[in-house]
Coordinates of C-alpha atoms and ligand atoms in Angstrom, one line a residue:
X1 CA -0.6 -21.7 -13.8
X2 CA 3.3 -22.5 -12.9
X3 CA 4.1 -19.5 -11.2
X4 CA 7.9 -18.6 -12.0
X5 CA 9.8 -17.8 -8.9
X6 CA 13.0 -15.1 -10.0
X7 CA 15.1 -13.7 -6.3
X8 CA 17.3 -12.0 -8.1
X9 CA 21.1 -12.1 -7.4
X10 CA 23.8 -13.3 -10.0
X11 CA 21.0 -13.5 -12.7
X12 CA 20.1 -9.5 -12.1
X13 CA 20.1 -8.4 -15.8
X14 CA 18.6 -11.7 -16.8
X15 CA 16.1 -11.7 -14.1
X16 CA 14.5 -8.5 -15.8
X17 CA 14.9 -9.5 -18.9
X18 CA 12.8 -12.2 -18.4
X19 CA 10.3 -10.4 -16.5
X20 CA 10.4 -8.0 -19.6
X21 CA 9.2 -10.5 -22.2
X22 CA 6.5 -12.1 -20.1
X23 CA 4.8 -8.1 -19.8
X24 CA 5.4 -7.9 -23.6
X25 CA 4.2 -11.2 -24.3
X26 CA 0.7 -10.4 -22.3
X27 CA 1.3 -11.7 -19.1
X28 CA 1.6 -10.0 -15.2
X29 CA 4.4 -10.0 -13.4
X30 CA 4.7 -9.1 -9.8
X31 CA 7.5 -7.0 -8.3
X32 CA 9.1 -5.1 -5.8
X33 CA 8.0 -1.1 -5.4
X34 CA 10.1 0.4 -2.5
X35 CA 5.8 0.8 -1.3
X36 CA 4.9 -2.5 -1.3
X37 CA 5.0 -5.8 -3.6
X38 CA 2.5 -4.4 -7.4
X39 CA 1.2 -6.9 -9.7
X40 CA 2.3 -5.5 -13.0
X41 CA 0.9 -5.6 -16.7
X42 CA 0.7 -4.2 -19.3
X43 CA -1.6 -1.0 -18.8
X44 CA -2.4 -0.3 -22.8
X45 CA -3.4 -4.1 -23.0
X46 CA -6.9 -4.9 -21.9
X47 CA -6.4 -9.1 -21.7
X48 CA -3.5 -8.1 -20.0
X49 CA -4.5 -5.7 -16.9
X50 CA -7.5 -8.3 -17.0
X51 CA -6.1 -11.1 -15.7
X52 CA -4.9 -8.8 -12.8
X53 CA -8.6 -7.9 -11.8
X54 CA -8.5 -12.1 -12.2
X55 CA -5.7 -13.3 -10.2
X56 CA -6.4 -10.7 -7.3
X57 CA -10.2 -11.3 -7.1
X58 CA -10.3 -7.6 -7.3
X59 CA -13.4 -5.5 -8.0
X60 CA -14.0 -4.3 -11.6
X61 CA -14.7 -0.3 -10.5
X62 CA -11.5 -0.1 -8.9
X63 CA -8.9 1.6 -11.2
X64 CA -5.0 1.1 -11.5
X65 CA -2.1 3.4 -10.8
X66 CA 0.3 3.4 -14.0
X67 CA 3.6 2.8 -13.6
X68 CA 6.3 4.5 -15.9
X69 CA 10.1 4.3 -14.8
X70 CA 11.0 7.7 -17.0
X71 CA 9.5 11.0 -16.7
X72 CA 9.1 11.6 -21.1
X73 CA 6.9 8.0 -20.3
X74 CA 4.2 10.6 -19.1
X75 CA 2.9 12.5 -22.2
X76 CA 1.2 9.5 -24.1
X77 CA -0.8 9.0 -20.7
X78 CA -2.5 12.2 -19.8
X79 CA -3.8 15.1 -21.0
X80 CA -2.4 17.5 -19.7
X81 CA 0.1 18.3 -16.9
X82 CA -1.3 20.8 -14.4
X83 CA 1.0 23.4 -12.9
X84 CA 1.5 21.9 -9.4
X85 CA 1.6 17.9 -10.1
X86 CA 4.9 19.4 -11.8
X87 CA 6.0 21.1 -8.8
X88 CA 5.1 17.7 -6.9
X89 CA 7.1 15.9 -9.8
X90 CA 10.4 17.8 -9.7
X91 CA 10.5 17.2 -5.7
X92 CA 8.5 13.5 -4.9
X93 CA 9.1 11.7 -8.3
X94 CA 10.7 8.9 -8.6
X95 CA 9.4 8.2 -4.9
X96 CA 6.0 6.8 -3.1
X97 CA 3.6 9.8 -4.7
X98 CA 1.0 9.0 -7.1
X99 CA -0.7 11.8 -9.2
X100 CA -4.5 12.2 -10.5
X101 CA -3.8 13.1 -13.6
X102 CA -6.6 13.2 -16.8
X103 CA -6.1 10.3 -18.7
X104 CA -5.4 10.4 -22.9
X105 CA -7.6 8.1 -25.0
X106 CA -4.7 5.7 -25.1
X107 CA -5.5 4.0 -21.6
X108 CA -7.8 1.9 -22.2
X109 CA -11.3 1.7 -20.0
X110 CA -10.7 -1.4 -17.6
X111 CA -7.2 0.6 -16.3
X112 CA -8.9 3.3 -15.2
X113 CA -12.3 1.8 -14.2
X114 CA -14.6 3.9 -16.2
X115 CA -13.4 6.8 -15.0
X116 CA -11.7 9.5 -17.3
X117 CA -8.8 10.2 -15.0
X118 CA -5.9 8.0 -14.0
X119 CA -3.5 7.6 -11.3
X120 CA 0.8 7.9 -12.9
X121 CA 3.2 6.9 -10.3
X122 CA 7.6 6.8 -10.6
X123 CA 8.3 4.6 -8.0
X124 CA 12.0 5.1 -7.4
X125 CA 13.2 1.5 -6.8
X126 CA 15.8 0.1 -8.5
X127 CA 14.2 -3.4 -9.9
X128 CA 11.1 -1.4 -10.2
X129 CA 11.8 0.6 -12.7
X130 CA 14.7 -1.7 -14.5
X131 CA 12.0 -4.0 -14.7
X132 CA 9.3 -1.0 -16.1
X133 CA 12.1 0.4 -17.9
X134 CA 12.5 -3.0 -19.8
X135 CA 9.6 -4.0 -20.9
X136 CA 9.4 -0.7 -22.4
X137 CA 5.4 -0.4 -21.7
X138 CA 3.3 1.8 -18.9
X139 CA 3.0 -0.6 -16.2
X140 CA -0.5 -1.0 -14.7
X141 CA -0.1 -2.4 -10.9
X142 CA -2.1 -2.3 -7.6
X143 CA -0.4 -4.1 -4.5
X144 CA 0.2 -7.3 -5.2
X145 CA -1.8 -9.5 -2.5
X146 CA -5.3 -11.1 -3.0
X147 CA -8.2 -7.9 -2.7
X148 CA -8.9 -7.7 0.8
X149 CA -5.4 -9.1 2.7
X150 CA -2.8 -6.9 3.5
X151 CA -0.4 -5.7 1.1
X152 CA 2.8 -7.6 0.8
X153 CA 6.6 -6.6 1.7
X154 CA 8.0 -9.7 0.9
X155 CA 8.6 -11.7 -1.8
X156 CA 7.7 -14.7 0.5
X157 CA 3.7 -12.5 0.7
X158 CA 3.6 -12.2 -2.9
X159 CA 4.4 -15.8 -3.1
X160 CA 1.2 -17.0 -1.3
X161 CA -0.9 -14.8 -2.2
X162 CA -0.2 -15.7 -6.1
X163 CA 1.6 -18.6 -6.4
X164 CA -0.5 -20.0 -9.5
X165 CA -2.2 -17.3 -9.9
X166 CA 0.6 -14.7 -12.3
X167 CA 3.0 -15.8 -14.4
X168 CA 6.1 -14.3 -12.6
X169 CA 7.3 -13.3 -9.2
X170 CA 10.5 -11.4 -9.5
X171 CA 12.0 -9.7 -6.8
X172 CA 14.3 -10.7 -3.0
X173 CA 14.3 -7.3 -0.9
X174 CA 11.7 -6.4 1.2
X175 CA 9.8 -2.7 0.4
X176 CA 11.2 0.1 1.8
X177 CA 8.4 2.5 3.2
X178 CA 5.7 -0.9 3.3
X179 CA 2.7 1.5 3.2
X180 CA 1.3 2.6 -0.2
X181 CA 1.8 5.2 -2.0
X182 CA 0.4 8.6 -1.3
X183 CA -2.5 9.5 -3.7
X184 CA -3.0 13.1 -4.4
X185 CA -5.9 14.0 -7.0
X186 CA -4.6 17.2 -9.2
X187 CA -7.5 17.6 -11.0
X188 CA -9.1 19.3 -8.2
X189 CA -8.0 22.4 -6.9
X190 CA -6.6 23.2 -4.5
X191 CA -5.4 19.3 -5.2
X192 CA -6.5 16.9 -2.5
X193 CA -5.0 14.1 -0.5
X194 CA -7.4 10.9 -1.3
X195 CA -4.6 8.4 0.1
X196 CA -1.6 8.9 3.0
X197 CA 1.7 7.5 2.6
X198 CA 5.0 8.1 2.2
X199 CA 5.5 11.1 1.2
X200 CA 3.3 13.6 4.0
X201 CA 0.9 16.1 4.1
X202 CA 3.5 18.3 5.9
X203 CA 5.5 17.5 2.6
X204 CA 3.5 18.0 0.4
X205 CA 2.7 21.1 2.0
X206 CA 5.9 22.4 1.8
X207 CA 5.5 22.6 -2.5
X208 CA 2.1 23.6 -2.2
X209 CA 0.2 24.6 1.1
X210 CA -3.5 25.1 0.2
X211 CA -3.4 20.8 0.0
X212 CA -5.0 19.2 2.4
X213 CA -6.4 15.7 3.0
X214 CA -10.1 14.3 2.6
X215 CA -10.7 14.5 6.2
X216 CA -13.5 11.1 5.2
X217 CA -10.2 9.3 5.1
X218 CA -9.7 8.6 8.5
X219 CA -12.9 8.4 10.0
X220 CA -15.1 5.4 9.6
X221 CA -17.0 5.5 6.0
X222 CA -20.8 5.7 5.8
X223 CA -23.5 3.3 4.2
X224 CA -23.3 5.4 1.2
X225 CA -19.9 6.2 1.2
X226 CA -18.4 7.1 -1.7
X227 CA -15.0 8.0 -1.8
X228 CA -12.7 9.7 -4.8
X229 CA -10.5 6.8 -4.1
X230 CA -12.7 3.6 -5.4
X231 CA -10.4 1.5 -3.6
X232 CA -10.7 3.0 -0.5
X233 CA -14.3 2.2 0.6
X234 CA -13.0 -1.6 0.1
X235 CA -12.5 -3.8 3.9
X236 CA -9.2 -3.6 3.3
X237 CA -5.0 -4.6 4.6
X238 CA -7.7 -7.1 7.4
X239 CA -5.9 -9.9 8.6
X240 CA -8.0 -13.1 9.4
X241 CA -8.0 -12.5 13.2
X242 CA -10.3 -9.8 13.9
X243 CA -8.3 -6.8 15.1
X244 CA -8.8 -3.8 17.9
X245 CA -7.1 -0.6 18.3
X246 CA -6.6 0.0 21.8
X247 CA -5.7 4.3 21.6
X248 CA -4.8 6.4 25.0
X249 CA -2.6 7.4 27.5
X250 CA 0.6 4.6 26.6
X251 CA 0.3 3.3 30.0
X252 CA -3.7 3.2 30.6
X253 CA -3.0 1.1 26.8
X254 CA -0.9 -1.3 28.3
X255 CA -2.8 -1.9 31.6
X256 CA -6.4 -2.5 29.1
X257 CA -4.7 -4.5 26.7
X258 CA -3.3 -6.9 30.0
X259 CA -6.8 -6.8 30.9
X260 CA -8.4 -8.4 27.9
X261 CA -5.2 -11.0 27.4
X262 CA -6.3 -12.2 30.4
X263 CA -9.4 -13.6 30.0
X264 CA -7.9 -15.7 27.2
X265 CA -7.5 -19.3 28.7
X266 CA -4.6 -20.0 25.9
X267 CA -2.0 -16.9 25.6
X268 CA -1.1 -18.3 22.0
X269 CA -4.0 -17.3 20.6
X270 CA -4.3 -13.7 21.2
X271 CA -1.6 -11.2 19.1
X272 CA -0.8 -7.7 20.5
X273 CA 0.8 -4.9 18.3
X274 CA 3.2 -3.5 20.2
X275 CA 6.0 -1.4 20.4
X276 CA 10.1 -1.8 21.6
X277 CA 9.0 0.9 24.5
X278 CA 5.8 -1.5 25.8
X279 CA 6.9 -4.8 24.5
X280 CA 8.4 -6.3 27.8
X281 CA 5.2 -4.1 29.4
X282 CA 2.5 -7.3 28.3
X283 CA 1.9 -10.9 30.9
X284 CA 0.7 -13.0 27.9
X285 CA -0.4 -13.0 24.5
X286 CA 2.0 -13.2 21.3
X287 CA 3.1 -9.9 21.7
X288 CA 5.2 -8.7 18.1
X289 CA 7.1 -5.7 18.2
X290 CA 6.2 -3.2 15.4
X291 CA 9.7 -1.3 15.6
X292 CA 10.1 2.0 18.0
X293 CA 7.6 5.2 18.4
X294 CA 10.9 6.6 18.3
X295 CA 11.6 6.0 14.4
X296 CA 7.1 5.3 12.8
X297 CA 9.4 5.1 9.3
X298 CA 10.1 1.7 11.0
X299 CA 6.7 0.8 12.0
X300 CA 4.8 1.5 8.6
X301 CA 7.6 -0.9 7.0
X302 CA 7.2 -3.2 9.5
X303 CA 3.0 -3.2 10.0
X304 CA 1.7 -5.4 6.8
X305 CA 4.4 -8.4 7.6
X306 CA 3.5 -7.9 11.4
X307 CA -0.1 -8.3 10.0
X308 CA 0.3 -11.2 8.0
X309 CA 2.2 -13.1 10.2
X310 CA -0.4 -12.9 12.7
X311 CA -2.7 -15.1 9.9
X312 CA 0.5 -17.5 10.0
X313 CA 0.3 -18.3 13.8
X314 CA -3.6 -19.0 14.2
X315 CA -4.7 -16.3 16.5
X316 CA -8.2 -15.8 17.5
X317 CA -7.8 -11.9 18.3
X318 CA -5.4 -9.7 17.7
X319 CA -4.9 -5.9 19.3
X320 CA -2.9 -3.0 18.6
X321 CA -1.4 0.0 20.3
X322 CA -2.1 3.5 18.5
X323 CA -0.4 5.7 16.8
X324 CA 0.6 9.7 16.3
X325 CA -1.4 11.0 13.3
X326 CA 1.1 13.3 11.9
X327 CA 4.0 12.8 9.5
X328 CA 3.7 9.7 8.3
X329 CA 1.9 8.1 11.6
X330 CA -1.2 9.3 9.3
X331 CA -0.6 6.8 7.0
X332 CA 0.0 4.2 9.3
X333 CA -3.3 4.8 11.6
X334 CA -5.1 5.0 8.3
X335 CA -4.2 1.1 7.4
X336 CA -4.6 0.0 10.6
X337 CA -7.8 1.5 11.1
X338 CA -9.4 -0.4 7.8
X339 CA -7.5 -3.8 9.2
X340 CA -9.5 -3.0 12.2
X341 CA -12.9 -2.4 10.6
X342 CA -12.7 1.2 12.4
X343 CA -12.7 -1.0 15.5
X344 CA -11.3 1.4 18.6
X345 CA -11.6 1.4 22.3
X346 CA -10.3 4.6 23.6
X347 CA -8.9 4.6 27.1
Ligands
TXA401 O1 2.0 2.3 -3.4 C1 1.5 2.3 -4.5 O2 1.0 2.9 -5.2 C2 1.7 0.5 -4.8 C3 3.1 0.1 -5.5 C4 2.2 -1.6 -6.0 O3 3.0 1.0 -6.7 N1 0.4 0.0 -5.8 C5 -0.9 0.5 -4.8 O4 -2.4 -0.1 -6.2 O5 -1.5 0.4 -3.9 P1 -3.6 -0.7 -5.3 O6 -4.5 -0.9 -6.9 O7 -4.0 -1.2 -4.5 O8 -4.4 1.2 -4.7 C6 -4.7 2.3 -5.5 C7 -5.8 3.0 -5.2 C8 -6.9 2.3 -5.1 O9 -7.5 2.6 -3.8 C9 -7.3 3.0 -6.1 O10 -9.1 3.2 -5.9 C10 -7.1 4.2 -6.5 O11 -5.6 4.1 -5.5 N2 -7.2 4.7 -7.3 C11 -7.0 4.2 -9.0 N3 -6.8 5.1 -9.9 C12 -7.2 6.0 -9.6 C13 -8.0 7.3 -9.5 N4 -8.4 7.4 -11.6 N5 -8.6 7.9 -9.4 C14 -9.3 8.0 -8.0 N6 -8.7 6.6 -7.2 C15 -7.8 5.7 -8.0
MG402 MG1 -4.1 -2.0 -2.7

């Protein structure tokens, strides 16, 4: 299949219209959102949704999030909207928050992977909303990566993963948040965070203080672990080379990583995920800064792009510093730990 890549510039309106038509014709389109790029299809069209699973190589038991452009679009998709969900929508939509609600019969089983619930999200990114509005459909969209790889936050990453596999890729700008949306299950009481993201636990608690984060999320999953967000059980976000997190006092972390890297014969073969504050203290290796520790939002934004860049540089191993698990740091460490397969050394 030939993939049409539309970089939106002066052609903006034409590009959006073209992508909208592809969706109405049952095709799939990768598009930017503020979190990561998504791979969209008409959520109510079984054939179109099946194409998403095929293009990504995604396991059938992993449900898709349904994206809407306007509040009125939610009504036909869910059975009811609990009071707390309404409050969260008012405060955080449009934005990086997905709410799990009871699904209506309109949503086919393939979209919800047979669950009785559905995740709904209203993105804030302008292209995403113009595109969804133009399709006149609810848009099922997982992250636009091949299953298992780090999510794409740039149009180039989408092309890398999906060229020849989907009808169209639109975009140009990089994703602002850089990690996927926060998922809150509103079908249970109190509501529970199934995946940490750009809307933090601290922000959610401001609206409803009983909201909590499923503690199992940050731990290495046991063999028979069945998380409430099915996707959280899969190996994920992983670069090709094995990644190890060195966690502890920054000075000790630098010493430890320097000590490990010392033993590599060729220093171009080992990647180091550093920060602005630490990057000059590493002696060897391919040192890439994720950004400043004073600005964890920047670190979240760069995380997947940096993980992917190590694949391009063909390093044999990657070592990363750790980050404080508060606010957006919870999402950063969740993705980093999964990318590392929970290979963490405390120093
Ligand atoms: O930011 C995002 O959410 C991005 C952009 C494209 O919007 N999308 C995204 O989709 O991250 P995906 O498919 O890569 O991750 C969706 C996660 C999976 O772990 C899936 O298992 C979970 O959401 N999920 C979807 N529907 C669910 C449901 N009804 N109940 C529990 N978990 C659900
Ligand atoms: Mg994903």
